[in-house]
Amino acid sequence: MSGLLRICTAGSVDDGKSTLIGRLLYDSRAVYEDQVTSVEKASRNRTAGPIDFSLFTDGLKAEREQGITIDVAYRYFATSARTFILADTPGHEQYTRNMATGASTADVAVLLVDARHGVRVQSRRHARIARLLGIRHFVVAVNKMDLVDFDRGVFETISDDFTELLHGTTIHPIPLSALHGDNVITRSERTPWFDERCLLQFLETVDVDRAPADKPFRFPVQLVIRPNDGFRGYAGQIVSGTVRPGDVVTAWPSGRSAHVTRLVTWDGDLDVAHAPMSMTLTLDADVDISRGDVLAAGPAHIGRRFAAEVVWMDERPLDPSRVYLLKFGARTVTAEVDRGLFLNQIAAVTVTTAQPVVFDRYADNRSTGSFILIDPATNFTAGAGMIADPLGEAPVHVEYPSAAERLARLARAAPSDGDAVEAVRRALEEILI
Amino acid sequence: MPLDHLRALEAESLHILREVVAEFERPVMLYSIGKDSSVMLRLAQKAFFPGPIPFPLLHVDTTYKFREMIEFRDRCTAGAGVRLIVHANEEAIADGTQPFLVGTQRCCGLLKTRALLDALQAGGFDAAFGGARRDEERSRAKERIFSLRDSKGQWDPKRQRPELWNLLNGRVGPGESIRVFPLSNWTEIDVWRYIDAEHIPIVPLYFAKEREVIVRGDALLIPEQGFVPCLPGERPQRVRCRMRSLGCSPCTGAVRSTADTVPKIIEELIASRHSERQLRVIDHDQDGSMELKKREGYF
């Protein structure tokens, strides 16, 4: 297994998440000396003790001024056992989208909870998002244990609550104090009743079963490389599986098959390539393949309709009468969603794309089962989706009003004639893009 | 079959480079001559092989770079067969802009940020690759891989788009552009290990040797520019030293070191706990100064 572990952290405001990360970086010596100096200097201008660990992670001025984390921050540290990429995500509800962002690439989630408060609304929400985004390993970090006198009963009640909340996943609860360092890097003497691994030990040793190389071969084509008439190669990153020269692969959505002839890299041709390698492959047949097509071995789903869980991340609500851009692998298509959603809302929806796409269930493949929705008017990444199931084609009259009907609805819904003209103008532009 | 962590980072960077070339009309790669640029150049060679690098390199020249850097730049880019654009804010330089006269903030503003924005506009570039890493500085830890900039090249940390999985949103409005950071997830040590593994050429200033320097407190200044003054009591001394980070010669200090090979540099880095940008005067002018510079259009 890879020496790289991706972690995301989550918790409510004031659970001490940034403090825990700062402590982890500081104690594992991943914070540089001049950063310590500048943080000590900045700490003096505020009221928190000698070193305010949260200042190592709160990178923006507004965050330091307000004492909260607004945006996801990525931190890097390594021990002799492993290299870590840590996404520190904000606890405020309005920044839930950043939680989803951090969780999308993580193998392990560290859920912070204040020992005095136990499971709160935000904890449930974060646990749900992390789980939805495919995380299967959780650390329940019961923080501020010093404020409940390291009471075993408190810890066990909270652990049980999370076990119920996260059933079906692997859970490792740890009683700790981020501020004082208990059970962060080393086991604390103040919790003699706790004989499990402390936080860093757990992260160093947890066995995450990613194994994308064992799954069916999937290769979204990013670019066609044609430096001269004699060479036509398909460049991309293998998102799952393994490929060798001689293998038969099928190009979707055309459905035509060919043999792989070469696996080309700058360092020389390869005999075998596997996820997550980037390379360029060539085929023995002149199949018409362009950016966005997927080369695959093994069965995949192909279609224009699927059920998905969508996290909405835009202040502008999801409007089922509008058309969105759906980016999926290296392909962008237009798509419609059957129901509205507000910022931070998560729900099961039905997505219909204008052109057929090839996909897997998210539970089977995090790369070919995920997509983003882009608002064509603002270009904002407005939604993130995880495919649950393929669906058959729907009768047209039920799901989709005609373009003319949609324009008429927009005009009727506008508060004034000027707004109506503007809304129709924008909608037409979106249709014509 | 695990992929070692450097190869995993490389694969991710190649994916990013290709996404930009597929989705943008006129990409350009910022080339600062430093070690991160050397790594980016190698990644660009790999991403489009056996084709050529499908975009030019842009060097924003403040004219205060070390002579060895300019020699290295010309040699390396010619060897890679890539087009190099060199842009300097000639007007400001003719006006006598230099750090000791106008201060480092104004000097950087005119010779780096302004010059960069002018060069991007003159070239009509809609995407610019930069070698910045999230581990360098705390506002950079919040940066996206695709960093949206408005028509003035400015960054708004509150308007950042969520970036999930490896799905990069390359849609921009009229006048907007993106900065792209293929090395986002690399650390300083990763960069050095990759240089070692790949035998990537770097500027000789990175390697320790005896050099003539002005010793000022903890800083070692290499007096390449005539206007770097010796303070009373100071005179150039010969010290065995090297550069950890390459910038403009008046504002970038050397460190005492005996590391004259890449493996020795890696050993030295692991032993040391000072972050590399500490030796750059510009990031420390005021609290949050990198964030301010980024908002104004700097990388």
XYZ file of C-alpha atoms in Angstrom:
732
model
C 0.000 0.000 0.000
C 1.057 3.540 -0.684
C 3.053 5.440 1.895
C 0.753 8.429 1.370
C -2.290 8.856 3.627
C -4.893 11.552 2.965
C -6.774 12.726 6.029
C -9.556 15.218 6.551
C -10.614 16.726 9.827
C -14.060 17.889 10.841
C -15.855 19.175 13.892
C -18.047 21.978 15.191
C -16.833 25.483 15.810
C -14.741 25.653 18.990
C -14.179 21.917 19.221
C -10.489 22.741 18.941
C -9.831 21.302 15.507
C -7.242 23.825 14.372
C -5.561 23.488 17.757
C -5.336 19.720 17.296
C -3.817 20.045 13.826
C -1.411 22.723 15.018
C -0.404 20.420 17.871
C 0.075 17.479 15.481
C 2.261 19.587 13.173
C 4.164 21.166 16.049
C 4.821 17.936 17.920
C 5.744 16.001 14.777
C 8.081 18.875 13.917
C 6.287 19.717 10.691
C 5.998 23.370 11.709
C 9.048 25.356 10.769
C 10.900 27.439 13.334
C 10.216 30.773 11.699
C 6.515 29.905 11.621
C 6.701 29.232 15.353
C 8.339 32.620 15.848
C 5.772 34.482 13.785
C 2.931 32.638 15.512
C 4.377 33.391 18.963
C 4.571 37.037 17.934
C 0.969 37.035 16.685
C -0.208 35.140 19.811
C 1.124 37.906 22.026
C -1.253 40.348 20.378
C -4.171 38.157 21.324
C -5.222 36.510 24.541
C -4.671 32.741 24.094
C -1.745 31.306 26.145
C 1.874 31.190 25.032
C 1.386 29.468 21.677
C -1.947 29.531 19.915
C -1.683 26.343 17.837
C -4.627 27.267 15.653
C -2.531 30.046 14.094
C -0.486 27.398 12.286
C -3.497 26.454 10.219
C -5.681 29.557 9.982
C -4.054 31.120 6.947
C -6.302 34.024 6.029
C -6.426 37.426 7.707
C -10.188 37.218 8.236
C -9.741 33.852 9.937
C -7.105 35.115 12.335
C -9.186 38.201 13.083
C -12.372 36.229 13.741
C -10.579 33.266 15.345
C -12.389 30.783 13.104
C -11.446 28.666 10.093
C -13.206 29.768 6.903
C -11.560 27.805 4.159
C -10.092 24.338 3.759
C -6.325 24.397 4.328
C -3.976 21.677 3.184
C -1.061 20.710 5.401
C 1.760 18.291 4.815
C 3.761 16.282 7.267
C 5.738 13.108 7.328
C 6.977 10.686 9.952
C 9.401 7.835 9.418
C 6.376 5.611 8.821
C 4.254 7.633 6.419
C 3.649 10.830 4.459
C 0.412 12.681 5.204
C -1.719 15.195 3.345
C -4.197 16.707 5.734
C -7.223 18.751 4.702
C -8.250 20.953 7.621
C -11.881 21.863 7.012
C -14.051 24.494 8.640
C -16.775 23.774 11.147
C -19.154 26.615 10.334
C -22.260 25.464 8.598
C -21.971 27.958 5.766
C -18.654 26.396 4.851
C -19.928 22.822 4.738
C -18.936 22.704 1.071
C -15.320 22.820 2.159
C -15.920 19.821 4.357
C -17.116 17.942 1.289
C -14.060 19.144 -0.629
C -11.662 17.886 2.032
C -13.498 14.593 2.356
C -13.610 13.902 -1.399
C -9.985 12.765 -1.566
C -9.510 11.571 2.030
C -8.899 8.000 3.217
C -9.509 8.769 6.881
C -11.672 11.370 8.634
C -10.797 12.725 12.075
C -14.050 13.917 13.698
C -13.472 16.293 16.587
C -15.998 16.503 19.375
C -15.941 18.547 22.561
C -16.085 16.176 25.561
C -18.373 18.645 27.372
C -20.944 18.808 24.566
C -20.938 15.362 22.932
C -22.538 14.761 19.539
C -24.027 17.958 18.125
C -25.893 18.830 14.930
C -22.658 19.716 13.150
C -21.030 16.440 14.211
C -23.886 14.483 12.676
C -23.713 16.553 9.533
C -19.961 16.124 9.110
C -20.144 12.405 9.821
C -22.851 12.099 7.191
C -20.907 14.081 4.556
C -17.672 12.174 5.188
C -19.499 8.887 4.908
C -21.367 9.961 1.807
C -18.070 10.933 0.189
C -16.811 7.412 0.634
C -14.700 7.571 3.782
C -14.638 4.245 5.585
C -12.195 4.946 8.441
C -13.047 7.368 11.234
C -11.173 8.673 14.222
C -13.579 10.044 16.826
C -11.335 12.488 18.666
C -13.027 13.309 21.959
C -11.238 16.560 22.726
C -10.949 18.744 25.851
C -10.902 15.653 28.097
C -8.964 17.786 30.605
C -12.148 19.817 31.130
C -14.098 16.712 32.190
C -11.293 15.363 34.404
C -10.480 12.599 31.903
C -13.742 10.908 32.843
C -13.976 7.501 31.207
C -17.798 7.493 31.340
C -18.020 10.719 29.323
C -15.671 9.277 26.688
C -17.570 6.017 26.414
C -20.973 7.660 26.072
C -19.691 9.795 23.175
C -17.951 6.804 21.571
C -21.200 4.816 21.683
C -23.165 7.671 20.105
C -20.731 7.793 17.181
C -20.651 4.022 16.821
C -24.378 4.182 16.235
C -24.063 7.158 13.874
C -21.318 5.579 11.787
C -22.288 1.913 11.835
C -20.804 -0.001 8.930
C -17.503 1.885 9.050
C -14.312 1.401 11.050
C -14.229 3.653 14.114
C -11.338 4.426 16.394
C -12.340 6.671 19.341
C -9.540 8.482 21.227
C -9.836 10.601 24.394
C -7.502 13.579 24.040
C -6.577 17.120 24.898
C -5.216 18.957 21.878
C -4.205 21.934 24.000
C -2.095 19.839 26.381
C -1.098 17.114 23.926
C -2.698 14.111 25.658
C -2.927 11.064 23.336
C -1.910 13.091 20.271
C 1.671 11.947 19.628
C 2.139 9.735 22.674
C -0.203 7.918 25.024
C -1.265 10.034 27.976
C -0.682 9.034 31.583
C -3.887 10.811 32.448
C -5.992 8.161 30.636
C -4.649 4.907 32.116
C -7.954 3.216 31.231
C -7.338 3.816 27.494
C -5.079 1.166 25.967
C -5.635 1.788 22.237
C -3.333 3.608 19.808
C -2.992 7.372 20.219
C -3.805 9.624 17.256
C -0.466 9.661 15.424
C 0.113 5.934 15.985
C -3.293 5.205 14.508
C -2.678 7.397 11.442
C 0.710 5.800 10.887
C -0.640 2.267 10.993
C -4.224 2.362 9.679
C -4.616 0.070 6.694
C -6.817 1.784 4.104
C -8.022 -0.529 1.423
C -7.956 1.738 -1.605
C -6.606 -0.814 -4.071
C -7.797 0.970 -7.220
C -5.303 -1.187 -9.154
C -7.437 -4.273 -8.420
C -10.604 -2.773 -9.909
C -11.670 -2.870 -13.567
C -9.517 -0.710 -15.873
C -10.821 2.849 -16.371
C -8.939 5.495 -18.317
C -10.612 8.840 -19.133
C -8.897 10.315 -22.199
C -7.638 13.809 -21.436
C -5.845 14.592 -24.685
C -5.140 13.057 -28.046
C -1.410 13.425 -28.686
C -0.447 13.606 -32.373
C 3.017 15.088 -32.817
C 3.221 13.684 -36.374
C 1.261 11.482 -38.792
C 2.932 8.351 -37.471
C 1.809 8.643 -33.836
C -1.637 8.868 -32.295
C -1.713 8.407 -28.532
C -4.332 8.895 -25.820
C -3.059 10.704 -22.740
C -4.691 10.376 -19.352
C -4.472 9.099 -15.800
C -5.552 5.542 -14.990
C -8.243 5.993 -12.345
C -8.594 2.301 -11.591
C -7.228 -1.031 -12.708
C -4.203 -2.264 -14.590
C -3.342 -2.365 -18.294
C -0.742 -4.193 -20.422
C 0.102 -4.129 -24.127
C -2.131 -6.689 -25.846
C -5.133 -6.045 -23.555
C -8.478 -5.411 -25.220
C -10.110 -2.163 -24.146
C -13.424 -0.643 -25.165
C -13.798 3.025 -26.001
C -16.973 4.529 -24.558
C -19.401 5.914 -25.529
C -18.731 4.536 -29.047
C -18.459 0.967 -27.709
C -15.693 -0.004 -30.160
C -12.866 -2.224 -28.952
C -9.159 -2.381 -29.808
C -5.923 -3.855 -28.530
C -3.485 -1.746 -26.540
C -0.186 -1.615 -28.453
C 2.094 0.621 -26.362
C 2.163 2.316 -22.953
C 4.224 5.408 -23.686
C 6.019 7.610 -21.151
C 8.930 10.077 -21.339
C 10.938 7.529 -19.355
C 10.333 4.787 -21.924
C 7.554 2.329 -22.780
C 6.037 0.306 -19.931
C 5.130 -3.381 -19.765
C 2.355 -2.690 -17.306
C 0.650 0.405 -15.912
C -1.815 0.762 -13.060
C -3.825 3.373 -11.152
C -3.030 6.184 -10.422
C -0.335 6.457 -13.131
C -0.464 9.088 -15.876
C 0.677 7.888 -19.296
C -0.186 7.782 -22.981
C -1.432 4.635 -24.671
C -1.757 3.653 -28.313
C -4.228 1.229 -29.933
C -3.985 -1.121 -32.905
C -7.220 0.002 -34.568
C -8.071 3.440 -35.861
C -10.947 4.022 -33.456
C -12.432 7.527 -33.307
C -11.549 8.620 -29.769
C -11.500 12.156 -28.399
C -11.153 13.962 -25.086
C -13.763 12.865 -22.599
C -14.116 9.299 -23.899
C -13.336 6.516 -21.441
C -11.240 3.476 -22.289
C -12.450 0.610 -20.124
C -12.217 -3.088 -19.520
C -15.062 -4.851 -17.728
C -18.685 -3.764 -17.578
C -19.521 -0.092 -17.031
C -22.828 1.705 -17.100
C -23.629 3.927 -20.026
C -26.650 6.160 -20.230
C -28.190 9.580 -19.879
C -30.022 9.151 -16.585
C -28.856 8.197 -13.136
C -29.739 8.583 -9.461
C -27.170 10.489 -7.394
C -26.585 12.109 -4.034
C -25.828 15.795 -4.581
C -24.237 18.263 -2.136
C -25.225 21.809 -3.084
C -22.418 24.334 -2.520
C -23.703 27.533 -4.127
C -25.667 30.368 -2.552
C -27.804 30.374 -5.686
C -30.169 27.426 -5.153
C -30.267 24.526 -7.582
C -33.046 25.343 -10.018
C -34.614 22.314 -11.736
C -35.752 24.510 -14.632
C -32.173 25.412 -15.517
C -29.481 23.589 -17.421
C -26.131 22.964 -15.690
C -22.755 21.820 -16.903
C -21.769 18.443 -15.539
C -18.057 17.646 -15.469
C -17.309 14.026 -15.200
C -13.800 12.622 -15.760
C -12.519 14.605 -18.727
C -15.975 15.176 -20.202
C -18.290 18.133 -19.738
C -21.931 17.767 -20.807
C -25.107 19.719 -20.123
C -27.428 18.227 -17.544
C -30.683 18.779 -15.702
C -31.557 17.850 -12.146
C -35.107 16.921 -11.153
C -35.400 18.905 -7.911
C -34.244 22.108 -6.255
C -31.629 22.308 -3.498
C -30.385 25.089 -1.226
C -26.849 25.840 -0.078
C -25.479 22.985 2.067
C -28.431 20.760 1.322
C -27.707 17.138 0.469
C -30.291 15.006 -1.283
C -30.955 12.131 -3.634
C -31.746 13.478 -7.108
C -32.183 12.243 -10.653
C -29.733 13.648 -13.201
C -30.352 13.621 -16.931
C -27.475 14.435 -19.288
C -27.789 15.689 -22.864
C -25.282 13.126 -24.147
C -24.689 9.604 -22.855
C -21.918 9.221 -20.268
C -20.085 6.160 -19.032
C -19.982 5.758 -15.274
C -19.785 3.428 -12.260
C -21.536 3.548 -8.911
C -19.616 5.794 -6.512
C -19.478 2.942 -4.013
C -17.592 0.910 -6.646
C -15.338 3.658 -8.009
C -14.769 7.101 -6.497
C -13.373 8.479 -9.785
C -15.862 7.271 -12.375
C -18.762 7.614 -9.945
C -18.329 11.306 -9.127
C -19.161 14.557 -10.901
C -19.411 18.295 -10.334
C -22.198 20.618 -11.462
C -21.126 24.023 -12.793
C -23.521 26.964 -13.044
C -23.034 28.174 -16.634
C -24.067 31.729 -15.695
C -21.457 32.198 -12.932
C -19.062 29.309 -13.720
C -19.129 28.468 -9.991
C -18.698 24.847 -8.939
C -22.191 24.656 -7.516
C -22.751 20.983 -6.796
C -20.895 17.755 -6.144
C -22.509 14.452 -7.009
C -22.036 10.790 -6.255
C -23.753 8.303 -8.530
C -25.949 5.783 -6.749
C -27.639 3.905 -9.587
C -28.228 3.994 -13.333
C -31.817 4.715 -14.377
C -33.690 3.978 -17.574
C -34.736 6.735 -19.959
C -37.746 8.694 -18.744
C -40.728 9.594 -20.894
C -39.895 13.047 -22.230
C -43.159 14.820 -21.418
C -43.030 14.038 -17.705
C -39.545 15.217 -16.830
C -38.718 17.957 -19.288
C -40.820 20.955 -20.178
C -39.981 22.228 -23.667
C -37.475 25.073 -24.024
C -40.319 27.424 -24.928
C -42.294 26.394 -21.842
C -39.243 26.947 -19.611
C -38.722 30.438 -21.040
C -42.373 31.286 -20.514
C -42.154 30.079 -16.879
C -39.064 32.187 -16.274
C -40.774 35.270 -17.684
C -43.901 34.698 -15.588
C -41.857 34.227 -12.417
C -39.915 37.488 -12.862
C -40.908 40.403 -10.604
C -40.774 42.996 -13.395
C -40.690 43.192 -17.195
C -37.029 44.203 -17.073
C -36.188 41.133 -14.972
C -38.205 38.951 -17.305
C -36.231 40.156 -20.336
C -32.972 39.620 -18.479
C -33.939 36.124 -17.262
C -34.979 35.033 -20.744
C -31.856 36.532 -22.271
C -29.647 34.609 -19.842
C -31.542 31.364 -20.293
C -31.238 31.656 -24.072
C -27.528 32.250 -23.782
C -27.197 29.159 -21.619
C -29.136 27.079 -24.119
C -27.001 28.386 -26.977
C -23.580 28.019 -25.302
C 0.847 -2.518 -6.562
C 1.451 0.656 -4.629
C 2.812 3.758 -6.293
C 5.559 5.405 -4.346
C 4.534 8.799 -3.075
C 6.727 10.827 -5.483
C 5.296 8.948 -8.467
C 1.776 9.562 -7.143
C 2.513 13.303 -6.958
C 4.020 13.234 -10.463
C 0.947 11.471 -11.879
C -1.333 14.069 -10.296
C 0.759 16.944 -11.718
C 0.702 15.479 -15.236
C -3.082 15.214 -14.972
C -3.287 18.911 -14.034
C -1.002 20.047 -16.889
C -3.062 18.113 -19.422
C -6.401 19.405 -18.136
C -5.212 22.977 -18.674
C -3.964 22.339 -22.200
C -7.277 20.632 -23.036
C -9.520 23.340 -21.601
C -7.698 26.634 -22.230
C -6.876 28.540 -25.393
C -3.582 30.152 -24.442
C -1.727 28.680 -21.465
C 1.711 29.859 -20.416
C 4.127 28.531 -17.807
C 5.729 30.993 -15.416
C 9.385 30.181 -15.276
C 11.264 31.681 -12.343
C 14.490 29.687 -12.908
C 14.290 28.184 -9.400
C 14.194 24.505 -8.496
C 10.380 24.381 -8.635
C 10.468 25.751 -12.190
C 13.022 23.115 -13.126
C 10.647 20.439 -11.841
C 7.689 21.993 -13.671
C 9.644 22.063 -16.922
C 10.421 18.354 -16.570
C 6.748 17.591 -15.802
C 5.708 19.534 -18.924
C 8.128 17.474 -21.022
C 6.591 14.308 -19.599
C 2.925 15.322 -19.858
C 2.891 15.827 -23.632
C 5.542 13.304 -24.722
C 6.195 12.375 -27.470
C 4.790 15.747 -28.517
C 6.516 19.046 -27.750
C 5.562 21.292 -24.798
C 2.452 23.024 -26.195
C 2.910 26.407 -24.467
C 5.661 29.002 -24.008
C 7.539 29.794 -20.803
C 7.383 33.294 -19.360
C 10.138 34.753 -17.239
C 9.257 37.982 -15.442
C 12.683 39.547 -15.166
C 13.238 42.162 -12.494
C 16.781 42.572 -13.904
C 18.074 42.002 -10.336
C 18.372 38.234 -10.678
C 21.719 36.528 -10.192
C 23.872 36.310 -13.323
C 24.130 32.525 -12.877
C 20.332 32.320 -12.968
C 20.068 34.051 -16.341
C 22.809 31.859 -17.834
C 21.056 28.757 -16.534
C 17.684 29.961 -17.894
C 18.987 30.428 -21.423
C 20.861 27.145 -21.459
C 17.984 25.071 -20.052
C 15.127 26.440 -22.100
C 17.129 26.123 -25.311
C 17.862 22.488 -24.399
C 14.174 21.725 -23.814
C 13.221 23.242 -27.175
C 10.582 25.477 -25.636
C 9.797 29.100 -26.491
C 10.851 31.563 -23.772
C 9.257 34.983 -23.326
C 11.187 37.423 -21.123
C 9.272 40.420 -19.809
C 10.513 43.287 -17.647
C 8.797 46.467 -16.466
C 11.264 48.608 -18.427
C 9.543 51.840 -17.517
C 9.858 51.312 -13.749
C 13.435 50.089 -14.078
C 14.350 53.186 -16.121
C 12.777 55.254 -13.297
C 15.329 53.727 -10.927
C 13.036 51.302 -9.082
C 15.151 49.225 -6.709
C 14.464 47.853 -3.223
C 16.690 50.212 -1.230
C 15.161 53.318 -2.807
C 11.456 52.505 -2.951
C 11.168 49.690 -0.361
C 10.680 45.986 -1.040
C 6.890 46.179 -1.197
C 6.789 48.803 -3.914
C 9.708 47.259 -5.753
C 7.991 43.830 -5.863
C 4.702 45.485 -6.755
C 6.196 47.160 -9.831
C 8.832 44.701 -10.996
C 7.039 41.441 -10.212
C 3.275 41.843 -9.833
C 2.795 44.711 -12.334
C 5.237 43.189 -14.816
C 3.548 39.788 -14.513
C 0.061 41.210 -15.065
C 1.276 43.257 -18.063
C 3.007 40.233 -19.584
C -0.063 38.018 -19.136
C -2.256 40.654 -20.727
C 0.156 41.335 -23.596
C 0.249 37.608 -24.392
C -3.530 37.193 -24.047
C -2.878 34.220 -21.747
C -5.937 32.709 -20.091
C -4.087 30.206 -17.868
C -0.698 30.578 -16.209
C 1.132 27.742 -14.466
C 3.022 28.671 -11.321
C 5.301 26.538 -9.155
C 3.837 27.608 -5.785
C 3.285 24.870 -3.210
C 0.764 24.829 -0.371
C 3.441 23.973 2.164
C 5.323 27.235 1.508
C 3.218 29.750 3.362
C -0.077 29.750 5.234
C -2.197 31.720 2.748
C -0.882 29.414 0.013
C -2.167 26.467 2.093
C -5.645 27.719 1.169
C -4.971 28.033 -2.531
C -6.795 25.934 -5.098
C -5.054 24.020 -7.909
C -7.070 26.139 -10.355
C -6.989 29.624 -8.808
C -9.523 31.955 -10.391
C -8.378 35.537 -11.018
C -10.505 38.492 -12.055
C -9.784 40.727 -15.047
C -7.083 42.463 -12.981
C -5.408 39.156 -12.064
C -6.503 39.482 -8.443
C -7.290 36.662 -6.010
C -10.388 36.714 -3.794
C -10.040 34.071 -1.065
C -13.778 34.237 -0.313
C -14.776 33.559 -3.932
C -12.794 30.359 -4.301
C -14.500 27.477 -6.020
C -14.742 24.155 -4.228
C -12.351 21.608 -5.751
C -13.454 18.009 -5.268
C -11.799 14.764 -6.316
C -9.600 15.472 -9.325
C -12.353 17.372 -11.144
C -10.974 20.797 -12.054
C -13.404 23.492 -13.150
C -11.765 25.346 -16.044
C -14.690 27.647 -16.881
C -13.829 31.336 -16.823
C -15.809 34.429 -17.759
C -14.696 37.162 -20.160
C -11.480 38.797 -18.935
C -11.008 36.238 -16.152
C -8.106 33.813 -16.069
C -6.691 31.118 -13.863
C -3.394 30.501 -12.187
C -2.601 26.807 -12.010
C -0.409 25.149 -9.404
C 0.606 21.659 -10.513
C 2.943 21.319 -7.503
C 0.206 22.204 -4.956
C 0.596 18.969 -3.010
C 4.392 18.751 -3.142
C 6.573 19.717 -0.187
C 10.038 21.214 -0.368
C 11.557 17.796 0.403
C 9.448 16.142 -2.315
C 10.803 18.645 -4.855
C 14.383 17.877 -3.854
C 13.828 14.120 -3.849
C 12.336 14.348 -7.323
C 15.277 16.435 -8.573
C 17.551 13.756 -7.183
C 15.606 10.823 -8.630
C 15.238 12.446 -12.051
C 18.692 14.097 -12.242
C 17.053 17.428 -13.036
C 19.537 20.277 -13.631
C 19.280 23.221 -11.226
C 21.047 26.580 -10.864
C 24.544 26.108 -9.320
C 23.691 28.752 -6.660
C 21.789 26.003 -4.809
C 25.063 24.175 -4.132
C 27.436 25.212 -1.373
C 30.761 26.753 -2.264
C 32.893 29.587 -0.966
C 31.337 32.885 -2.026
C 32.010 36.538 -1.372
C 29.191 37.778 0.912
C 28.252 40.594 3.249
C 27.472 39.131 6.695
C 24.591 41.070 8.277
C 23.210 39.451 11.435
C 21.971 36.019 10.371
C 21.786 37.046 6.714
C 24.450 36.477 4.094
C 24.040 38.860 1.162
C 25.736 38.311 -2.159
C 26.576 41.824 -3.434
C 25.856 41.317 -7.117
C 24.183 44.670 -7.654
C 26.271 47.806 -7.360
C 23.622 49.443 -5.171
C 23.780 46.907 -2.314
C 25.697 49.020 0.199
C 28.087 47.810 2.874
C 27.022 49.315 6.213
C 29.713 50.919 8.381
C 32.105 48.230 9.605
C 30.970 45.677 6.986
C 33.163 44.322 4.252
C 32.707 41.323 1.982
C 33.995 38.061 3.433
C 34.449 34.621 1.919
C 31.934 32.186 3.409
C 30.966 28.647 2.384
C 27.266 29.024 1.656
C 24.387 28.270 -0.702
C 20.956 29.633 -1.635
C 17.870 27.768 -0.395
C 15.488 29.861 -2.451
C 16.307 31.991 -5.501
C 14.914 35.492 -5.813
C 16.373 38.888 -6.584
C 19.956 39.189 -5.427
C 19.442 42.235 -3.136
C 16.550 40.537 -1.269
C 17.573 36.878 -1.113
C 20.043 35.728 1.495
C 22.355 32.755 1.375
C 22.737 30.255 4.231
C 25.939 28.815 5.651
C 26.175 25.303 4.301
C 28.517 22.619 3.073
C 25.854 20.825 1.026
C 27.320 20.642 -2.474
C 25.231 17.785 -3.878
C 21.479 17.129 -4.012
C 21.584 14.256 -1.456
C 23.547 16.485 0.936
C 20.974 19.259 0.481
C 18.192 16.786 1.348
C 20.110 15.682 4.442
C 20.592 19.315 5.453
C 16.889 20.089 4.991
C 15.801 17.186 7.126
C 18.164 18.279 9.859
C 17.134 21.939 9.650
C 13.803 23.302 10.694
C 13.804 26.702 9.041
C 11.239 27.235 6.318
C 12.682 28.247 2.991
C 10.828 31.498 2.517
C 12.238 32.865 5.749
C 15.208 34.070 3.744
C 12.955 36.107 1.490
C 12.516 39.563 2.921
C 9.274 40.175 1.029
C 7.004 37.681 2.823
C 7.770 39.142 6.227
C 7.128 42.831 5.619
C 3.886 42.570 7.554
C 1.529 39.953 8.981
C -0.382 38.364 6.107
C 1.822 40.020 3.493
C 1.736 37.078 1.083
C -2.055 37.105 1.205
C -2.044 40.823 0.350
C 0.331 40.280 -2.557
C -1.793 37.437 -3.903
C -4.901 39.578 -3.703
C -3.073 42.174 -5.788
C -2.251 39.651 -8.476
C 1.011 38.038 -7.383
C 1.327 34.266 -7.470
